[in-house]
CSV table of C-alpha atoms and ligand atoms in Angstrom, one decimal:
chain,number,residue,atom,x,y,z
A,1,MET,CA,0.0,0.0,0.0
A,2,ILE,CA,1.6,3.3,-1.0
A,3,LYS,CA,1.3,6.2,1.5
A,4,ILE,CA,1.6,9.8,0.2
A,5,GLU,CA,3.8,10.5,3.2
A,6,ASP,CA,6.4,8.1,1.9
A,7,TYR,CA,7.3,10.7,-0.7
A,8,ILE,CA,8.3,13.4,1.8
A,9,PRO,CA,11.9,12.4,2.0
A,10,ILE,CA,12.1,12.7,-1.8
A,11,VAL,CA,10.1,15.9,-2.6
A,12,GLY,CA,9.7,17.6,0.8
A,13,GLN,CA,6.8,18.1,3.2
A,14,SER,CA,5.2,21.2,1.6
A,15,ILE,CA,4.5,19.5,-1.7
A,16,ILE,CA,2.6,16.7,0.1
A,17,ASP,CA,0.7,19.2,2.2
A,18,ASP,CA,-0.4,20.9,-1.1
A,19,LEU,CA,-1.6,17.6,-2.5
A,20,ARG,CA,-3.8,16.8,0.5
A,21,LEU,CA,-5.3,20.3,0.3
A,22,ILE,CA,-6.1,20.2,-3.4
A,23,ALA,CA,-7.5,16.6,-3.1
A,24,LYS,CA,-10.1,17.8,-0.5
A,25,LYS,CA,-11.7,20.0,-3.1
A,26,LEU,CA,-12.4,16.9,-5.3
A,27,LYS,CA,-14.2,15.0,-2.6
A,28,GLY,CA,-17.3,13.2,-3.9
A,29,LYS,CA,-16.3,13.4,-7.5
A,30,ILE,CA,-15.5,10.2,-9.5
A,31,ILE,CA,-12.7,10.3,-12.0
A,32,GLN,CA,-13.1,7.5,-14.5
A,33,ASN,CA,-9.9,6.7,-16.5
A,34,ILE,CA,-10.3,4.6,-19.6
A,35,ASN,CA,-7.6,3.2,-21.9
A,36,SER,CA,-6.9,0.1,-23.9
A,37,THR,CA,-4.4,-2.0,-21.9
A,38,SER,CA,-3.4,-2.7,-18.3
A,39,VAL,CA,0.2,-3.6,-19.1
A,40,GLY,CA,2.9,-2.6,-21.5
A,41,GLY,CA,3.9,0.9,-22.6
A,42,GLY,CA,3.9,4.2,-20.8
A,43,VAL,CA,0.2,4.9,-20.5
A,44,ALA,CA,-0.4,1.7,-18.5
A,45,GLU,CA,2.7,2.4,-16.5
A,46,ILE,CA,1.4,5.7,-15.4
A,47,LEU,CA,-2.2,4.6,-14.7
A,48,ASN,CA,-0.9,1.7,-12.6
A,49,ARG,CA,0.7,4.2,-10.2
A,50,MET,CA,-1.5,7.3,-10.6
A,51,VAL,CA,-4.9,5.6,-9.9
A,52,PRO,CA,-3.8,4.2,-6.4
A,53,LEU,CA,-2.1,7.4,-5.5
A,54,LEU,CA,-5.2,9.5,-6.4
A,55,LYS,CA,-7.2,7.2,-4.2
A,56,GLU,CA,-4.6,7.5,-1.4
A,57,VAL,CA,-5.0,11.3,-1.3
A,58,GLY,CA,-8.8,10.8,-1.2
A,59,VAL,CA,-9.9,11.2,-4.8
A,60,ASP,CA,-12.3,8.6,-6.1
A,61,ALA,CA,-10.3,7.5,-9.1
A,62,ARG,CA,-11.3,4.4,-11.1
A,63,TRP,CA,-9.8,2.7,-14.2
A,64,ASP,CA,-11.6,0.8,-16.9
A,65,ILE,CA,-10.2,-0.9,-20.1
A,66,ILE,CA,-11.9,-1.1,-23.4
A,67,LYS,CA,-12.1,-4.4,-25.3
A,68,GLY,CA,-10.7,-5.1,-28.7
A,69,GLY,CA,-9.8,-8.0,-31.0
A,70,GLU,CA,-6.5,-8.4,-32.8
A,71,ASP,CA,-7.9,-6.7,-35.9
A,72,PHE,CA,-8.9,-3.6,-33.8
A,73,PHE,CA,-5.4,-3.3,-32.3
A,74,GLU,CA,-3.8,-3.8,-35.7
A,75,VAL,CA,-5.7,-0.8,-36.8
A,76,THR,CA,-5.1,1.3,-33.7
A,77,LYS,CA,-1.3,0.6,-34.1
A,78,LYS,CA,-1.5,1.8,-37.7
A,79,PHE,CA,-3.3,5.0,-36.4
A,80,HIS,CA,-0.6,5.3,-33.7
A,81,ASN,CA,2.2,5.1,-36.2
A,82,ALA,CA,0.4,7.5,-38.6
A,83,LEU,CA,-0.3,10.1,-35.9
A,84,HIS,CA,3.4,9.9,-35.0
A,85,GLY,CA,4.0,10.9,-38.6
A,86,LYS,CA,5.2,7.5,-39.9
A,87,PRO,CA,4.1,6.8,-43.5
A,88,GLN,CA,1.3,4.2,-43.2
A,89,GLU,CA,-1.3,2.9,-45.6
A,90,ILE,CA,-4.7,3.1,-44.1
A,91,THR,CA,-7.8,1.6,-45.9
A,92,GLN,CA,-11.5,2.3,-45.6
A,93,ARG,CA,-11.7,-1.2,-44.0
A,94,ASP,CA,-9.4,0.0,-41.3
A,95,PHE,CA,-11.7,2.9,-40.4
A,96,ASP,CA,-14.7,0.4,-40.5
A,97,ILE,CA,-12.9,-2.0,-38.1
A,98,PHE,CA,-12.1,0.9,-35.8
A,99,MET,CA,-15.7,2.2,-35.7
A,100,GLU,CA,-17.3,-1.3,-35.4
A,101,ASN,CA,-15.2,-2.1,-32.4
A,102,SER,CA,-15.6,1.3,-30.9
A,103,LEU,CA,-19.4,1.1,-31.2
A,104,ARG,CA,-19.3,-2.3,-29.5
A,105,ASN,CA,-17.4,-0.8,-26.6
A,106,LEU,CA,-19.8,2.1,-26.5
A,107,GLU,CA,-22.7,-0.3,-25.9
A,108,GLU,CA,-20.8,-2.4,-23.3
A,109,ILE,CA,-19.0,0.1,-21.2
A,110,ASN,CA,-20.6,1.7,-18.2
A,111,ILE,CA,-19.9,5.4,-17.9
A,112,TYR,CA,-20.3,6.7,-14.4
A,113,GLY,CA,-17.5,9.3,-13.9
A,114,ASP,CA,-18.1,13.0,-13.1
A,115,ILE,CA,-14.9,13.3,-15.2
A,116,VAL,CA,-14.3,10.7,-17.9
A,117,PHE,CA,-10.6,10.7,-18.6
A,118,ILE,CA,-9.8,9.0,-21.9
A,119,HIS,CA,-6.2,8.0,-22.6
A,120,ASP,CA,-5.0,8.0,-26.3
A,121,PRO,CA,-7.0,7.4,-29.5
A,122,GLN,CA,-8.1,3.8,-28.9
A,123,PRO,CA,-11.2,4.7,-26.7
A,124,ILE,CA,-11.7,8.1,-28.2
A,125,VAL,CA,-15.2,7.4,-29.7
A,126,LEU,CA,-16.6,6.8,-26.3
A,127,VAL,CA,-17.2,10.5,-26.1
A,128,LYS,CA,-20.4,9.8,-28.0
A,129,LYS,CA,-21.8,8.9,-24.5
A,130,LYS,CA,-21.1,12.4,-23.2
A,131,SER,CA,-24.0,13.6,-21.1
A,132,ASN,CA,-23.7,16.2,-18.4
A,133,ASN,CA,-20.3,14.9,-17.2
A,134,LEU,CA,-16.9,16.3,-18.2
A,135,TRP,CA,-14.7,14.6,-20.7
A,136,ILE,CA,-10.9,14.9,-21.1
A,137,TRP,CA,-8.8,13.5,-23.9
A,138,ARG,CA,-5.3,12.7,-22.7
A,139,CYS,CA,-3.0,12.3,-25.8
A,140,HIS,CA,0.4,10.7,-25.1
A,141,ILE,CA,1.4,10.7,-28.8
A,142,ASP,CA,3.8,13.1,-30.5
A,143,LEU,CA,1.2,14.9,-32.7
A,144,SER,CA,3.7,17.4,-34.2
A,145,THR,CA,3.4,16.0,-37.7
A,146,PRO,CA,0.3,13.8,-37.8
A,147,ASN,CA,-1.1,12.0,-40.8
A,148,GLU,CA,-3.8,14.5,-41.8
A,149,ARG,CA,-6.4,11.9,-42.8
A,150,ILE,CA,-6.3,10.1,-39.4
A,151,PHE,CA,-6.0,13.4,-37.6
A,152,GLY,CA,-9.0,14.8,-39.4
A,153,PHE,CA,-11.0,11.7,-38.6
A,154,LEU,CA,-10.2,11.9,-34.9
A,155,MET,CA,-10.9,15.7,-34.9
A,156,ASP,CA,-14.7,14.9,-35.1
A,157,PHE,CA,-14.3,13.2,-31.7
A,158,ILE,CA,-11.6,15.4,-30.1
A,159,THR,CA,-13.8,18.5,-30.5
A,160,LYS,CA,-16.6,16.9,-28.4
A,161,TYR,CA,-14.3,16.8,-25.4
A,162,ASP,CA,-14.2,19.5,-22.8
A,163,ALA,CA,-10.4,19.6,-22.8
A,164,ALA,CA,-7.3,17.9,-24.3
A,165,VAL,CA,-4.0,17.2,-22.5
A,166,PHE,CA,-0.6,17.0,-24.3
A,167,SER,CA,2.9,16.1,-23.0
A,168,ALA,CA,4.9,18.7,-24.9
A,169,PRO,CA,4.1,22.2,-26.4
A,170,ALA,CA,5.0,21.0,-29.9
A,171,PHE,CA,2.1,18.5,-29.9
A,172,SER,CA,-0.7,21.0,-29.5
A,173,HIS,CA,-2.9,22.1,-32.3
A,174,ARG,CA,-5.6,24.7,-33.0
A,175,PHE,CA,-8.7,23.2,-31.3
A,176,PRO,CA,-11.9,24.8,-30.3
A,177,ILE,CA,-11.5,23.2,-26.8
A,178,ARG,CA,-9.3,23.9,-23.9
A,179,GLN,CA,-5.8,22.5,-24.0
A,180,PHE,CA,-3.4,21.7,-21.2
A,181,LEU,CA,0.3,20.9,-21.1
A,182,ILE,CA,1.0,18.2,-18.6
A,183,SER,CA,4.2,16.1,-18.8
A,184,PRO,CA,4.1,12.5,-17.7
A,185,SER,CA,6.1,11.3,-14.7
A,186,ILE,CA,7.6,8.3,-12.9
A,187,ASP,CA,7.0,7.0,-9.5
A,188,PRO,CA,10.3,6.9,-7.5
A,189,LEU,CA,8.8,4.3,-5.1
A,190,SER,CA,7.6,1.8,-7.7
A,191,ASP,CA,9.4,-1.5,-8.3
A,192,LYS,CA,10.6,0.0,-11.5
A,193,ASN,CA,12.4,2.9,-9.9
A,194,LYS,CA,13.1,2.1,-6.2
A,195,GLU,CA,16.7,1.5,-5.0
A,196,LEU,CA,17.8,-2.1,-5.5
A,197,PRO,CA,20.5,-4.1,-3.6
A,198,GLN,CA,23.5,-5.0,-5.7
A,199,ASN,CA,22.8,-8.8,-5.3
A,200,ILE,CA,19.5,-8.4,-7.1
A,201,ILE,CA,21.1,-6.5,-9.9
A,202,ASP,CA,23.8,-9.1,-10.2
A,203,SER,CA,21.3,-12.0,-10.2
A,204,VAL,CA,19.4,-10.4,-13.1
A,205,LEU,CA,22.7,-10.0,-15.1
A,206,LYS,CA,23.5,-13.6,-14.4
A,207,LYS,CA,20.1,-14.7,-15.4
A,208,TYR,CA,20.6,-13.2,-18.9
A,209,ASN,CA,24.3,-14.1,-19.2
A,210,ILE,CA,25.5,-10.6,-19.2
A,211,SER,CA,29.1,-10.0,-18.1
A,212,LYS,CA,30.1,-7.3,-15.6
A,213,ASP,CA,33.5,-7.0,-17.1
A,214,LYS,CA,32.7,-4.8,-20.0
A,215,PRO,CA,30.7,-1.6,-20.2
A,216,ILE,CA,27.0,-2.1,-20.9
A,217,ILE,CA,24.9,0.0,-23.2
A,218,THR,CA,21.2,-0.6,-22.9
A,219,GLN,CA,17.9,0.3,-24.6
A,220,ILE,CA,14.8,-0.9,-22.8
A,221,SER,CA,11.7,-0.5,-25.1
A,222,ARG,CA,8.9,-2.4,-26.6
A,223,PHE,CA,10.1,-4.0,-29.9
A,224,ASP,CA,8.7,-1.3,-32.1
A,225,ARG,CA,10.2,0.2,-35.2
A,226,LEU,CA,9.7,3.7,-33.9
A,227,LYS,CA,12.1,2.8,-31.1
A,228,ASP,CA,14.7,2.1,-33.8
A,229,PRO,CA,16.3,-1.0,-32.3
A,230,ILE,CA,18.1,-1.7,-35.6
A,231,GLY,CA,19.6,1.8,-35.5
A,232,VAL,CA,20.7,1.1,-31.9
A,233,ILE,CA,22.6,-2.0,-33.1
A,234,ASP,CA,24.2,0.0,-36.0
A,235,ALA,CA,25.3,2.8,-33.5
A,236,TYR,CA,26.7,0.1,-31.1
A,237,LEU,CA,28.7,-1.6,-33.9
A,238,LEU,CA,30.3,1.8,-34.8
A,239,VAL,CA,31.3,2.2,-31.1
A,240,LYS,CA,32.5,-1.4,-30.9
A,241,LYS,CA,35.2,-0.7,-33.6
A,242,TYR,CA,37.0,1.4,-31.0
A,243,ILE,CA,35.8,0.3,-27.5
A,244,ASP,CA,35.0,-3.2,-26.3
A,245,CYS,CA,31.5,-3.1,-24.8
A,246,GLN,CA,28.1,-4.9,-24.7
A,247,LEU,CA,24.6,-4.0,-25.9
A,248,ILE,CA,21.3,-5.0,-24.2
A,249,LEU,CA,18.1,-4.5,-26.2
A,250,ALA,CA,15.4,-5.6,-23.8
A,251,GLY,CA,11.7,-5.2,-23.9
A,252,GLY,CA,8.4,-7.0,-23.9
A,253,THR,CA,5.4,-6.4,-26.1
A,254,ALA,CA,2.2,-4.6,-25.2
A,255,ALA,CA,-1.2,-6.2,-25.3
A,256,ASP,CA,-2.3,-3.5,-27.8
A,257,ASP,CA,0.7,-3.8,-30.0
A,258,PRO,CA,0.5,-6.7,-32.5
A,259,GLU,CA,3.7,-5.8,-34.3
A,260,GLY,CA,6.1,-6.5,-31.4
A,261,LEU,CA,7.0,-10.2,-32.0
A,262,LYS,CA,7.9,-9.5,-35.7
A,263,VAL,CA,10.2,-6.7,-34.8
A,264,PHE,CA,11.8,-8.8,-32.1
A,265,GLU,CA,12.6,-11.5,-34.6
A,266,GLU,CA,14.2,-9.0,-37.0
A,267,VAL,CA,16.3,-7.6,-34.2
A,268,LYS,CA,17.4,-11.0,-33.1
A,269,GLU,CA,18.5,-11.8,-36.6
A,270,LYS,CA,20.5,-8.7,-36.9
A,271,ALA,CA,22.1,-9.2,-33.5
A,272,LYS,CA,23.6,-12.6,-34.6
A,273,GLN,CA,26.6,-10.8,-36.0
A,274,ASP,CA,28.0,-9.9,-32.5
A,275,LYS,CA,28.1,-12.1,-29.5
A,276,ASP,CA,28.0,-9.2,-27.1
A,277,ILE,CA,24.5,-8.1,-28.2
A,278,HIS,CA,21.9,-9.4,-25.8
A,279,VAL,CA,18.3,-9.3,-27.2
A,280,ILE,CA,16.0,-10.1,-24.4
A,281,LEU,CA,12.2,-10.6,-24.5
A,282,LEU,CA,11.4,-9.5,-21.0
A,283,PRO,CA,8.6,-10.9,-19.1
A,284,HIS,CA,6.5,-8.2,-17.5
A,285,ASN,CA,8.8,-7.7,-14.5
A,286,ASP,CA,9.5,-4.2,-13.2
A,287,ILE,CA,12.4,-5.4,-10.9
A,288,GLU,CA,14.2,-6.8,-13.9
A,289,VAL,CA,13.8,-3.5,-15.9
A,290,ASN,CA,15.0,-1.6,-12.8
A,291,ALA,CA,18.0,-3.9,-12.4
A,292,LEU,CA,19.0,-3.8,-16.1
A,293,GLN,CA,18.8,0.0,-16.0
A,294,ARG,CA,20.9,0.2,-12.9
A,295,ALA,CA,23.5,-2.3,-14.2
A,296,SER,CA,24.0,-0.2,-17.3
A,297,THR,CA,27.0,2.0,-18.0
A,298,ILE,CA,25.0,4.1,-20.5
A,299,ILE,CA,21.3,4.1,-21.4
A,300,ILE,CA,20.4,4.8,-25.0
A,301,GLN,CA,16.9,5.7,-26.3
A,302,LYS,CA,17.2,6.1,-30.0
A,303,SER,CA,13.5,6.6,-30.9
A,304,LEU,CA,12.5,8.0,-34.2
A,305,LYS,CA,9.4,9.4,-32.6
A,306,GLU,CA,8.5,9.5,-29.0
A,307,GLY,CA,5.5,10.7,-27.0
A,308,PHE,CA,7.5,11.5,-23.9
A,309,GLY,CA,10.0,8.6,-23.3
A,310,LEU,CA,9.5,7.3,-19.8
A,311,THR,CA,12.5,5.1,-20.2
A,312,VAL,CA,14.6,8.2,-20.4
A,313,THR,CA,13.0,9.6,-17.2
A,314,GLU,CA,13.5,6.3,-15.4
A,315,SER,CA,17.2,6.2,-16.4
A,316,LEU,CA,17.9,9.8,-15.5
A,317,TRP,CA,16.3,9.2,-12.1
A,318,LYS,CA,18.9,6.4,-11.6
A,319,ALA,CA,21.6,9.0,-12.4
A,320,LYS,CA,22.6,7.2,-15.6
A,321,PRO,CA,24.2,9.0,-18.5
A,322,VAL,CA,21.7,8.9,-21.3
A,323,VAL,CA,22.1,9.2,-25.0
A,324,ALA,CA,18.7,9.9,-26.6
A,325,SER,CA,17.1,11.2,-29.8
A,326,ASN,CA,16.1,14.8,-30.0
A,327,VAL,CA,12.4,13.9,-30.6
A,328,GLY,CA,9.0,14.2,-28.8
A,329,GLY,CA,9.2,14.8,-25.1
A,330,ILE,CA,12.9,13.8,-24.8
A,331,PRO,CA,14.4,17.3,-25.1
A,332,LEU,CA,12.2,18.4,-22.1
A,333,GLN,CA,14.1,15.9,-20.1
A,334,ILE,CA,17.6,16.1,-21.6
A,335,LYS,CA,19.2,19.5,-21.9
A,336,HIS,CA,22.0,18.7,-24.3
A,337,LYS,CA,25.4,18.4,-22.5
A,338,TYR,CA,23.8,19.2,-19.2
A,339,SER,CA,21.5,16.3,-18.3
A,340,GLY,CA,22.5,13.9,-21.1
A,341,LEU,CA,23.4,13.9,-24.7
A,342,LEU,CA,20.9,14.3,-27.6
A,343,CYS,CA,21.5,12.8,-31.0
A,344,ARG,CA,19.9,13.0,-34.4
A,345,SER,CA,21.5,10.0,-36.3
A,346,ILE,CA,23.2,6.7,-35.9
A,347,GLU,CA,26.6,8.4,-36.3
A,348,GLY,CA,25.6,11.0,-33.7
A,349,ALA,CA,24.4,8.4,-31.3
A,350,ALA,CA,27.7,6.5,-31.7
A,351,PHE,CA,29.7,9.7,-31.2
A,352,ALA,CA,27.8,10.4,-27.9
A,353,LEU,CA,28.2,6.9,-26.7
A,354,LYS,CA,32.0,7.0,-27.3
A,355,GLN,CA,32.1,10.4,-25.5
A,356,PHE,CA,30.5,8.9,-22.4
A,357,LEU,CA,32.6,5.7,-22.5
A,358,ASN,CA,35.8,7.8,-22.8
A,359,SER,CA,35.0,10.3,-20.1
A,360,PRO,CA,33.4,8.5,-17.1
A,361,GLU,CA,33.6,11.7,-14.9
A,362,TYR,CA,31.7,13.7,-17.5
A,363,ALA,CA,29.2,10.8,-17.8
A,364,LYS,CA,28.7,10.7,-14.1
A,365,LYS,CA,28.1,14.5,-13.8
A,366,LEU,CA,25.5,14.5,-16.5
A,367,GLY,CA,23.8,11.5,-14.9
A,368,GLN,CA,23.6,13.4,-11.6
A,369,ASN,CA,22.3,16.5,-13.2
A,370,GLY,CA,19.7,14.4,-14.9
A,371,ARG,CA,18.5,13.0,-11.6
A,372,GLU,CA,18.0,16.4,-10.1
A,373,HIS,CA,16.1,17.6,-13.3
A,374,ILE,CA,13.7,14.6,-12.9
A,375,ARG,CA,13.3,15.3,-9.2
A,376,ASN,CA,12.3,18.8,-9.9
A,377,ASN,CA,10.0,18.2,-12.8
A,378,PHE,CA,9.0,14.7,-13.6
A,379,LEU,CA,8.1,12.8,-10.5
A,380,ILE,CA,4.5,11.5,-9.9
A,381,THR,CA,3.8,14.0,-7.1
A,382,ARG,CA,4.0,16.9,-9.6
A,383,HIS,CA,1.9,15.0,-12.0
A,384,LEU,CA,-0.7,14.2,-9.4
A,385,ARG,CA,-0.9,17.9,-8.6
A,386,ASP,CA,-1.3,18.9,-12.2
A,387,TYR,CA,-4.1,16.3,-12.8
A,388,MET,CA,-6.0,17.4,-9.7
A,389,LEU,CA,-5.7,21.1,-10.7
A,390,LEU,CA,-6.9,20.2,-14.2
A,391,PHE,CA,-10.0,18.4,-12.8
A,392,LEU,CA,-10.7,21.4,-10.5
A,393,SER,CA,-10.3,23.9,-13.3
A,394,LEU,CA,-13.0,22.0,-15.3
A,395,PHE,CA,-15.4,21.8,-12.4
A,396,TYR,CA,-14.9,25.5,-11.4
A,397,LYS,CA,-14.4,26.9,-14.9
A,398,ASP,CA,-14.0,30.7,-14.3
A,399,ASP,CA,-14.6,30.7,-10.6
A,400,ILE,CA,-11.8,31.4,-8.1
A,401,ILE,CA,-11.0,28.3,-6.1
A,402,TYR,CA,-10.2,28.9,-2.4
A,403,LEU,CA,-8.0,26.1,-1.2
B,501,UDP,N1,8.7,-1.1,-20.2
B,501,UDP,C1,8.6,-2.3,-19.4
B,501,UDP,N2,9.0,-3.4,-20.0
B,501,UDP,C2,9.4,-3.5,-21.2
B,501,UDP,C3,9.5,-2.3,-22.0
B,501,UDP,C4,9.1,-1.1,-21.5
B,501,UDP,O1,8.3,-2.2,-18.3
B,501,UDP,O2,9.8,-4.6,-21.6
B,501,UDP,C5,8.3,0.1,-19.6
B,501,UDP,C6,9.4,1.2,-19.5
B,501,UDP,O3,10.2,0.9,-18.4
B,501,UDP,C7,8.5,2.4,-19.4
B,501,UDP,C8,7.3,2.1,-20.3
B,501,UDP,O4,7.2,0.7,-20.4
B,501,UDP,O5,8.1,2.6,-18.1
B,501,UDP,C9,7.5,2.7,-21.7
B,501,UDP,O6,7.2,4.0,-21.8
B,501,UDP,P1,7.8,5.0,-22.9
B,501,UDP,O7,7.2,6.3,-22.6
B,501,UDP,O8,9.3,4.9,-22.8
B,501,UDP,O9,7.4,4.4,-24.3
B,501,UDP,P2,6.0,3.8,-24.9
B,501,UDP,O10,6.1,2.3,-24.7
B,501,UDP,O11,4.9,4.3,-24.1
B,501,UDP,O12,6.0,4.2,-26.3
């Protein structure tokens, strides 16, 4: 059971006092979260921590999940890629599948929230059930260059919401509804992020046959082309010409991502050329992710597109030197040469990796800066506060709220 007081040693007493005060104003209101998966990916990661914490401070938060067959999730993955700006062929049949499934969910799901908080495009159509309650669409996708056809299709639904929430300024658009900028966060007390004893870290390395004798470069991500695992291998191979090191590419697949296994097989095939590349299909196990991040010399996140990049947040919180692409929400977290190194290409990634491997003191300093940057901006306590203020601002509209 998490207790909000447990966060005092990390963020200080006054922040926790504020949270309790704000939560009181939401008494009696039900916040109904809806998304499409309970495990895998950043959205599920956040809801798994946020919903219990909202309850802990006294807010009646609930969480429901829509249903969908394989064909529906194939379509929503195409939508996801296209919204991120990836070229993607979408047929009329895809739109039909999306709508048929959405209408089934619309019939089956029970809407009871005073605020209905919809996460990402998969459940977006549910807003057709809007009555006198308030609806928020929380978009976790990098919408800076969306496929216009999909975006236009979704606009019919987005505009029915009372508000939309984005993770970075570049993702916002001209909408006739209110927009909020709220960055995601990590929970420093979760199994994914809490301190771990060295013997647990060592046992995970042993389990996956990873040596402690050479530097370890790691990318933890779903096996997804937008995470560019093949590009990570290419960057690693450029580094390996000069410095002996190992690469870990570890990740599971998400229940709403049917492409995962195919990409995993491609990555495994490519990895065959170097015995120091470890491609690991992770079971859903937060301690193992935590241990692999902590065991790493450097964390890489070479995404081609990224909503926010929680893996970057998690790694910086562990004071790791991070090399990551300058995309999506990553530059909010990494100030180049201050809290990590940003890159724009395979060669750029390789250059940054070499720089860290050759200058351990520099790497350490940037890792420490990164941890403080996350403490100040991207922990769940800040996120909780932002969400509660968002709910309040919708209930009270133009009124002044006396806390
Ligand atoms: N993650 C995990 N196991 C995996 C791969 C990823 O637990 O095998 C977690 C990762 O630690 C992070 C989240 O899933 O908390 C991924 O969020 P991110 O924003 O980095 O990317 P997304 O998957 O949402 O695109």
